[in-house]
Tab-separated table of C-alpha atoms in Angstrom:
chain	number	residue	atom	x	y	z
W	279	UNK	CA	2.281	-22.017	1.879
W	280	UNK	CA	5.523	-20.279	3.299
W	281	UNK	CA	5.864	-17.795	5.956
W	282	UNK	CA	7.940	-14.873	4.962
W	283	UNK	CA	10.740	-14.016	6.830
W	284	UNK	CA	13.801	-11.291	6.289
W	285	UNK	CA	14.530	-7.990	6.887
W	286	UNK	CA	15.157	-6.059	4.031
W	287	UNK	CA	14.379	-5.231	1.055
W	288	UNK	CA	15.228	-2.949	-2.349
W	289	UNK	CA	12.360	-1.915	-3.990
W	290	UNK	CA	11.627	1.503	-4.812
W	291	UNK	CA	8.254	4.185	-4.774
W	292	UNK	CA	5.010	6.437	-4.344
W	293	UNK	CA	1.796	7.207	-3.417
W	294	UNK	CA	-1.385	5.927	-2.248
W	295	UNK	CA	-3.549	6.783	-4.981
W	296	UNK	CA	-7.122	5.093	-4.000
W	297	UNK	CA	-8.773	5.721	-0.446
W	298	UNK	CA	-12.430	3.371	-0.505
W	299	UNK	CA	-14.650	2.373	2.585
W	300	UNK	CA	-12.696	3.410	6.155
W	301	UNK	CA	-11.693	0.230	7.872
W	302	UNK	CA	-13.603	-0.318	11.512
W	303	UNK	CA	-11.645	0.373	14.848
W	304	UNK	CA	-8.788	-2.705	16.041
W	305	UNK	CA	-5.788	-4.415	14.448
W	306	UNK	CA	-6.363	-4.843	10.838
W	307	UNK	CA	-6.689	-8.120	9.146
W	308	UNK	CA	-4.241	-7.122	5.907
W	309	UNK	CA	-4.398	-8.647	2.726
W	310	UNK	CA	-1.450	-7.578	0.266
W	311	UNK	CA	-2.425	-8.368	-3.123
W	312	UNK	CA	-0.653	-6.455	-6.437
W	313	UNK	CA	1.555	-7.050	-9.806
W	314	UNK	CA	3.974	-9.628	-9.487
W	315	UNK	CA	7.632	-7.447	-9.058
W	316	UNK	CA	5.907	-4.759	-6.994
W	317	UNK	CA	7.200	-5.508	-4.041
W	318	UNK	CA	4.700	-7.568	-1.562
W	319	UNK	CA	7.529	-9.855	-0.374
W	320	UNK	CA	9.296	-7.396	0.728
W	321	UNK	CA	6.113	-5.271	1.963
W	322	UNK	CA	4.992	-8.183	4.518
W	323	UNK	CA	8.655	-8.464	5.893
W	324	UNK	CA	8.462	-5.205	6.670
W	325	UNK	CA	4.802	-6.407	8.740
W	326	UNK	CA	6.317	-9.036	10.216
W	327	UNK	CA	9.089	-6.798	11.840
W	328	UNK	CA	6.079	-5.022	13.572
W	329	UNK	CA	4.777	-8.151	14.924
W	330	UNK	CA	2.573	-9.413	12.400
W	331	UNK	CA	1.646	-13.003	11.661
W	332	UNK	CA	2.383	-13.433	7.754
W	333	UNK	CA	2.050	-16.069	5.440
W	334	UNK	CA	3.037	-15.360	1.290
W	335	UNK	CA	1.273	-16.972	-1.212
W	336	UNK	CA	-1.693	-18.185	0.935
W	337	UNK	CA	-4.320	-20.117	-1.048
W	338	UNK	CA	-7.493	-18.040	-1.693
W	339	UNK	CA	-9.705	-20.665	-0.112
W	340	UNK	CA	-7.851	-20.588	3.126
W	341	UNK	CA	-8.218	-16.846	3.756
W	342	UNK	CA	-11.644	-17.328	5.576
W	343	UNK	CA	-9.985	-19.875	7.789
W	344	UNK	CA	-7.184	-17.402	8.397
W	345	UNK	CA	-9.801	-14.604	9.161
W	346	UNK	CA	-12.004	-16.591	11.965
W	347	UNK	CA	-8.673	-17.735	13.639
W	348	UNK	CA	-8.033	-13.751	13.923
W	349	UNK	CA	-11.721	-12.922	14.839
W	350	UNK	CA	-10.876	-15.605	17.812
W	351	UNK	CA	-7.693	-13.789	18.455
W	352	UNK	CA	-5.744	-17.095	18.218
W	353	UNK	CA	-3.694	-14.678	15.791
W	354	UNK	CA	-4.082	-11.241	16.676
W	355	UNK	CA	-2.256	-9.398	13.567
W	356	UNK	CA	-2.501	-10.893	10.187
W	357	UNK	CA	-0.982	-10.048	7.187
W	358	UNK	CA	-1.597	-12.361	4.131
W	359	UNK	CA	0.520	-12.132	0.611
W	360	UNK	CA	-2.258	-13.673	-2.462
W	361	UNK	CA	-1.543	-13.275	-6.188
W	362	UNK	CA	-1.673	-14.991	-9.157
W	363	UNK	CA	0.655	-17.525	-8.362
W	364	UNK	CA	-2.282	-19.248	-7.259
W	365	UNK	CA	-4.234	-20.471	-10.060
W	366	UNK	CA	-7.788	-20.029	-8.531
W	367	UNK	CA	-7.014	-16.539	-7.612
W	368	UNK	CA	-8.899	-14.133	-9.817
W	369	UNK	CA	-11.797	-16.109	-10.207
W	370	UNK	CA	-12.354	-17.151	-6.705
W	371	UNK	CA	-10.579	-14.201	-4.697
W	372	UNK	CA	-13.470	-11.279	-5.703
W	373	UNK	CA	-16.263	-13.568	-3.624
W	374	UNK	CA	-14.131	-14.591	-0.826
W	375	UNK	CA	-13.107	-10.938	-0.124
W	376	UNK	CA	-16.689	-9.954	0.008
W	377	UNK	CA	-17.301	-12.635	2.448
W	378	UNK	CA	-14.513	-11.213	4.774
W	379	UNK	CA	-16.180	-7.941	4.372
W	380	UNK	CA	-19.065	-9.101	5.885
W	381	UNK	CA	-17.428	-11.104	8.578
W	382	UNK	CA	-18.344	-9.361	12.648
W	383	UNK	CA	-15.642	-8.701	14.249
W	384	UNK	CA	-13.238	-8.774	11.095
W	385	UNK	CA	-11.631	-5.441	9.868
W	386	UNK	CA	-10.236	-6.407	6.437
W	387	UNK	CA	-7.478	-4.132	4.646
W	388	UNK	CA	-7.263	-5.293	0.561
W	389	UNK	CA	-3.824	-3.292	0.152
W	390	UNK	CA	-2.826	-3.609	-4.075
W	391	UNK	CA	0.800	-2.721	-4.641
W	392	UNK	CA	1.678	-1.945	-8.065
W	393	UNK	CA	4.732	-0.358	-10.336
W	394	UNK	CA	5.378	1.203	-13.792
W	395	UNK	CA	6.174	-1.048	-16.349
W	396	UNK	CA	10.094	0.057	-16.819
W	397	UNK	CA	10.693	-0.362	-13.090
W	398	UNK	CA	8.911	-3.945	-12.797
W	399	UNK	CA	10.984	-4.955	-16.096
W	400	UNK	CA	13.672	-3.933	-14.267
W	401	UNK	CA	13.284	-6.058	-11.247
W	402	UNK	CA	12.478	-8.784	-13.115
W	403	UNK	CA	15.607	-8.543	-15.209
W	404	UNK	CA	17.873	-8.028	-12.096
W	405	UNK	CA	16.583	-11.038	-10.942
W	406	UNK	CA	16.173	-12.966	-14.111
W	407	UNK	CA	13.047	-14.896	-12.510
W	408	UNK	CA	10.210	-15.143	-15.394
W	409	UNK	CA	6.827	-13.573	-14.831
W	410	UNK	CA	4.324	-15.995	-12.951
W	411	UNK	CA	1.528	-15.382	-16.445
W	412	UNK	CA	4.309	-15.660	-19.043
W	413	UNK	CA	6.963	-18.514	-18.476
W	414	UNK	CA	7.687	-18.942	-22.207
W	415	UNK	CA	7.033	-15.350	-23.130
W	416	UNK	CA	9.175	-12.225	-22.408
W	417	UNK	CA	8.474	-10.800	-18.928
W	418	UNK	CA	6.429	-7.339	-20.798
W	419	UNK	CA	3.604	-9.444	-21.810
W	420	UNK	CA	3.311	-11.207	-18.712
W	421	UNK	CA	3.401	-7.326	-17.480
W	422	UNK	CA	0.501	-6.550	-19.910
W	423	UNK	CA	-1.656	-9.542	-19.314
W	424	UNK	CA	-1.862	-9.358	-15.674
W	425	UNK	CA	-2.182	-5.408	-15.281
W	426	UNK	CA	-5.387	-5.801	-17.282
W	427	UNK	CA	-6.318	-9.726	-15.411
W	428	UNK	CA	-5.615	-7.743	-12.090
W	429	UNK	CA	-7.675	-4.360	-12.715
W	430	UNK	CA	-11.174	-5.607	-11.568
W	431	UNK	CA	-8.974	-6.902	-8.267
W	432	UNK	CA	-7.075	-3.395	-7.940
W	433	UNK	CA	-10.527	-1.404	-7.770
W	434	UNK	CA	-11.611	-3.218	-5.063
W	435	UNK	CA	-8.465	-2.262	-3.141
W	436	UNK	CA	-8.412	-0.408	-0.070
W	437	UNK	CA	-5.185	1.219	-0.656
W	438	UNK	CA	-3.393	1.219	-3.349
W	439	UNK	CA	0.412	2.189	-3.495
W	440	UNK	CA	2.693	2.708	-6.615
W	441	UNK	CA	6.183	1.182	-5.037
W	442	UNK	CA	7.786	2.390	-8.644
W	443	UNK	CA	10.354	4.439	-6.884
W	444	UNK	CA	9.839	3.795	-3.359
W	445	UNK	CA	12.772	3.163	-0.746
W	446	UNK	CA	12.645	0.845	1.684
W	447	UNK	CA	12.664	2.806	4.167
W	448	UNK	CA	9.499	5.063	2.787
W	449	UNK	CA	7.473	1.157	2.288
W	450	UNK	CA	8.085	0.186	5.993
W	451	UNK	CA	7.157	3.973	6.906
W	452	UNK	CA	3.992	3.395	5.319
W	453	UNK	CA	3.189	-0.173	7.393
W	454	UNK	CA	4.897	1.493	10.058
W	455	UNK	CA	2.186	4.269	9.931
W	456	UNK	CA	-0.735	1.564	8.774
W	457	UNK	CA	-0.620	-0.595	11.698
W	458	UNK	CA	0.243	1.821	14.473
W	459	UNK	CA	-1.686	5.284	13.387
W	460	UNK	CA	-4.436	4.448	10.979
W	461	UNK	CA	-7.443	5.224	13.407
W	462	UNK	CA	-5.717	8.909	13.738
W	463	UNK	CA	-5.463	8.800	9.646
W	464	UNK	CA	-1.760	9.764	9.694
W	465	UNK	CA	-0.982	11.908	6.217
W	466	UNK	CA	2.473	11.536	4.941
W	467	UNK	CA	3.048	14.468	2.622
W	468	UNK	CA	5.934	14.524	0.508
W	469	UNK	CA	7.261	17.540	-0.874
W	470	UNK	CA	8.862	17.104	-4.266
W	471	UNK	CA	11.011	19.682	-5.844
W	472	UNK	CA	11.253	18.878	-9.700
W	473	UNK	CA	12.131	20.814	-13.328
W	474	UNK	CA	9.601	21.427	-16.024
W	475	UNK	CA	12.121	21.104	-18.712
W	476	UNK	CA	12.560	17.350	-17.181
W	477	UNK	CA	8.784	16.665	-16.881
W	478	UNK	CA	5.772	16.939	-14.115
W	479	UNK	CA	5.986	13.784	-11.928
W	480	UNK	CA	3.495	11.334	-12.490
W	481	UNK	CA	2.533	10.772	-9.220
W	482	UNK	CA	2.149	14.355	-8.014
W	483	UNK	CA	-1.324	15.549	-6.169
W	484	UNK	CA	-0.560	19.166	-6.289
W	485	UNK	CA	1.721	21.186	-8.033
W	486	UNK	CA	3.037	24.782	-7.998
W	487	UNK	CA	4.595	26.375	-10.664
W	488	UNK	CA	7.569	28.578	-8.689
W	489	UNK	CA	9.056	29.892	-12.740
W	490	UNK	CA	7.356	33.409	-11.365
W	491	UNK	CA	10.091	33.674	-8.589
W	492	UNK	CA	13.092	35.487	-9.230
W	493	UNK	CA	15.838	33.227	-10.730
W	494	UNK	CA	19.254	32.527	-9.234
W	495	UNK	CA	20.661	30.376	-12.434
W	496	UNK	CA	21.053	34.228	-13.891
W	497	UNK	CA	23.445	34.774	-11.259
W	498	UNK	CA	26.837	33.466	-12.581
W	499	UNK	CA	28.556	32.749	-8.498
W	500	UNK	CA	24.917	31.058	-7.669
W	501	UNK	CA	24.508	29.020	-11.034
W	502	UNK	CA	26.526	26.004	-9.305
W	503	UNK	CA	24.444	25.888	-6.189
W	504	UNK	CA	21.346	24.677	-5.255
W	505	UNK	CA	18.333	25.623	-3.230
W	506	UNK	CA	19.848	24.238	-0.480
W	507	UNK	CA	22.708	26.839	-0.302
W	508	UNK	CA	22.651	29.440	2.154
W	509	UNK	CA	23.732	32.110	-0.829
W	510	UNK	CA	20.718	31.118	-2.749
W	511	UNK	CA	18.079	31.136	0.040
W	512	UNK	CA	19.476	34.642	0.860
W	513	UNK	CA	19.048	35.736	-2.837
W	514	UNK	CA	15.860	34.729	-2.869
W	515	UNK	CA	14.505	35.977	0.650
W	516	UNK	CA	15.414	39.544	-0.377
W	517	UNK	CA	12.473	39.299	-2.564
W	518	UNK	CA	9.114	40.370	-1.081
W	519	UNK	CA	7.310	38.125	-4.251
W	520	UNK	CA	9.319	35.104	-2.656
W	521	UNK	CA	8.407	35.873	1.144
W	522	UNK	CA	4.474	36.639	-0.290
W	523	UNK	CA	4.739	33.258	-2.412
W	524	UNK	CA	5.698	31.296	0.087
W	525	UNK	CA	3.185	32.740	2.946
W	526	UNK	CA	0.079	32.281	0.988
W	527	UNK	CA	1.310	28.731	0.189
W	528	UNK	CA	1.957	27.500	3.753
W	529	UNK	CA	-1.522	29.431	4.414
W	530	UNK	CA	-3.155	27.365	1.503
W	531	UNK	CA	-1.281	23.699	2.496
W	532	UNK	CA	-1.646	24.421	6.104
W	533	UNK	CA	-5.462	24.532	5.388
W	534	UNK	CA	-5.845	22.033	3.305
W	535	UNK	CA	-3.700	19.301	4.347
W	536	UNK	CA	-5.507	18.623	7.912
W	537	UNK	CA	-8.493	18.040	5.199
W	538	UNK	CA	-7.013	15.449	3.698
W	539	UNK	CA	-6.202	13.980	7.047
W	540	UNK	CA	-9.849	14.095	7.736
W	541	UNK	CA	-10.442	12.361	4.418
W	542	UNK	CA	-8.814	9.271	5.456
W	543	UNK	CA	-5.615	9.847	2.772
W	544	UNK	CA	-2.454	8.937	4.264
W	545	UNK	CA	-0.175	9.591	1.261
W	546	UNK	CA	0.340	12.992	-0.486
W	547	UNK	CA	2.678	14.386	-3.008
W	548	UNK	CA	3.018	18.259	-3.242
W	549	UNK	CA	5.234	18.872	-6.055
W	550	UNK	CA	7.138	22.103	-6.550
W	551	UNK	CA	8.522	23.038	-10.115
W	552	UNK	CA	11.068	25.382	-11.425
W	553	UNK	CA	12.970	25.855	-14.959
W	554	UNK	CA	15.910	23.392	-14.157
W	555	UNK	CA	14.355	21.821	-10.654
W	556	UNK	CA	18.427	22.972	-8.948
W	557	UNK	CA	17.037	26.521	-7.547
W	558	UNK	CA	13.756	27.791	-7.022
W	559	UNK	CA	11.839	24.732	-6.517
W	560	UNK	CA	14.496	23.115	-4.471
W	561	UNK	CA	14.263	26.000	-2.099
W	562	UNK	CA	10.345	26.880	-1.715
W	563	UNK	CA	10.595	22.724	-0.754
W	564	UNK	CA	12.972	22.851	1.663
W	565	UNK	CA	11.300	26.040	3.394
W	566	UNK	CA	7.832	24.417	3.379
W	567	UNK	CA	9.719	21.183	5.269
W	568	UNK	CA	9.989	24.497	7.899
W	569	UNK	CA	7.050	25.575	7.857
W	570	UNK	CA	4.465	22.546	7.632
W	571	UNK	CA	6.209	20.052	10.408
W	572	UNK	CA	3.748	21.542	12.877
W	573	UNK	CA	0.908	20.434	10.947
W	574	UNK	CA	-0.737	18.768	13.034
W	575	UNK	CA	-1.675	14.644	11.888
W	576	UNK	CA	0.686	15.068	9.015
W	577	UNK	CA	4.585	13.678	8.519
W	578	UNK	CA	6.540	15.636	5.841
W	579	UNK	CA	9.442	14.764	4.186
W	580	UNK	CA	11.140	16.530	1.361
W	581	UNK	CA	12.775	14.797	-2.190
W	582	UNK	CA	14.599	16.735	-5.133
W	583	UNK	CA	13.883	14.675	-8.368
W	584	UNK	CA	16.236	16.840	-10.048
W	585	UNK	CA	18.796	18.799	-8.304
C-alpha cells in the first residue's frame, strides 16, 4: 500500500459517458477504479492536490476499514486507487462495494477511468512497463483480457470517463469540479469543431452538421484562414442562413443544456462539423463559446480536432 504523491501528469481525454444512482449530500468517499494505462495515478494526484487523503493500490479487503475511518471523520476526504494489481480484486471487489453502498453516513463515488486501445498501447509503450494481466504476453492482449475481466466492474461505475485524449489540465478540471461542485451538478460542455471528410468523433453527444452554411474554402484570399479569422467570421455573418443557424442553435443548447444539468451529467460534447473542419465548424464553435458562457450551471470550453 503506497500513498500517491506528485503533481503532474500526461495523460490525455473525454467524456463522462455513464451517470447511475446520485451520490447523497457531503464529501465523497471516491473510489478510482479503471484499465490499467488510463490514467488513475495520475487522476488521484490530481485529488490529493485538493486535499484529499489517497492511497493507490489499496487492498480490496481494506476498503471497509478505510470507509468507517471516513464515516468517523478521522479522514474526512478519501480517495482510493483499486485495480487488478490486486489479485482478489474482481472477485471480491463487486460485494465489498455493495457493502459501502449500504454503509449510513458513507457517500461512495465508484469512478472507472478507461481509454481506447491505440492510446493505452501507447502509454504502455512510452513507458515500456508490461500490462499487470499479461507479463509474458504483448501488452494488446493484456488490453483485451482485462477490458472484458473489467466490464461487469465498469457497469457498476458511477462515472465513467474516457481519458483517451484528455489533458491534464481537463482531468484535474473534472476532480476539480467533482469534489467542489457536484451537489450543484456542474456540466462541462465542450464544443468540438471537427471535418466529416476526417470522421465524426467518437465521443460526441450531439452533433450539427454546419455543410448547409455558406462556404469560405470557395473563396481563394479566405482558403488559408480559419474560423477564427476576423475575414472569415465577417464572410459568414453577412449571411442571414448563418445568423438564423446559429440563433435557433443557441435557442436549442441554451434549452437543453440546463436539462442535462438537472440530469446529474457533468460532461458533454457538442460537436460541430463542416467539409474540412478549418471554416464553418470552427466558427459556429467559437461563436457558441459567446453565446452559451451565461448558461447558467454549465462551463464551456471550445476544441478544433481539425483546424
Amino acid at each position: 500500500m503506497k500513498k500517491a504523491k506528485g503533481k503532474r501528469l500526461e495523460v490525455k481525454r473525454k467524456k463522462l459517458e455513464v451517470k447511475k444512482p446520485k451520490v447523497k449530500g457531503g464529501f465523497p468517499f471516491i473510489i478510482l477504479t479503471g484499465l490499467s494505462g488510463s490514467g488513475k495515478s495520475h487522476a488521484i494526484r490530481a485529488l490529493e492536490d485538493l486535499g484529499y487523503f489517497c492511497v493507490d493500490n489499496l487492498p480490496t479487503t481494506l476498503l471497509p476499514t478505510m470507509a468507517k475511518l471516513s464515516v468517523r471523520r478521522d479522514i474526512e476526504k478519501v480517495a482510493i486507487v483499486v485495480d487488478v494489481r490486486e489479485g482478489n480484486f474482481l472477485s471480491s471487489f463487486p460485494r465489498i462495494l455493495k457493502r459501502l453502498r449500504q454503509m449510513r453516513g458513507l457517500n461512495p463515488v465508484l469512478i472507472f477511468l478507461e481509454a481506447s486501445n491505440s492510446a493505452l498501447l501507447r502509454r504502455f509503450s512510452e513507458t515500456r512497463r508490461p500490462h499487470p494481466m499479461a507479463r509474458d504476453r504483448s501488452p494488446s492482449e493484456g488490453i483485451r483480457d482485462e477490458r472484458a475481466h473489467m466490464a461487469a466492474i465498469r457497469a457498476m461505475a458511477d462515472e465513467i470517463i474516457d481519458t483517451s485524449d484528455m489533458t491534464v489540465h481537463e482531468l484535474r478540471h473534472f476532480f476539480t469540479t467533482l469534489s467542489r461542485d457536484r451537489a450543484r451538478a456542474r456540466l462541462v460542455v465542450t464544443v468540438l469543431s471537427f471535418g466529416f471528410k476526417y470522421g465524426v468523433p467518437a465521443d460526441a453527444d450531439l452533433v450539427f452538421d454546419v455543410r448547409c452554411l455558406p462556404n469560405p474554402h470557395f473563396v481563394e484570399t479566405l482558403r488559408p484562414l480559419t474560423g477564427r479569422d476576423r475575414a472569415v467570421v465577417r464572410y459568414m455573418r453577412r449571411y442571414a442562413s448563418t445568423r438564423e443557424f446559429l440563433d435557433r442553435l443557441t435557442a436549442f443548447l441554451t434549452f437543453a443544456l440546463p436539462q442535462y444539468v438537472q440530469e446529474g451529467k457533468s460532461y458533454l460534447t457538442v460537436a460541430i462539423g463542416c467539409t474540412g473542419g478549418r471554416h464553418r465548424s470552427v466558427m459556429i464553435a467559437e461563436e457558441l463559446r459567446k453565446t452559451l458562457t451565461g448558461v447558467k450551471g454549465i462551463t464551456v470550453r471550445v476544441k478544433h480536432r481539425d483546424s
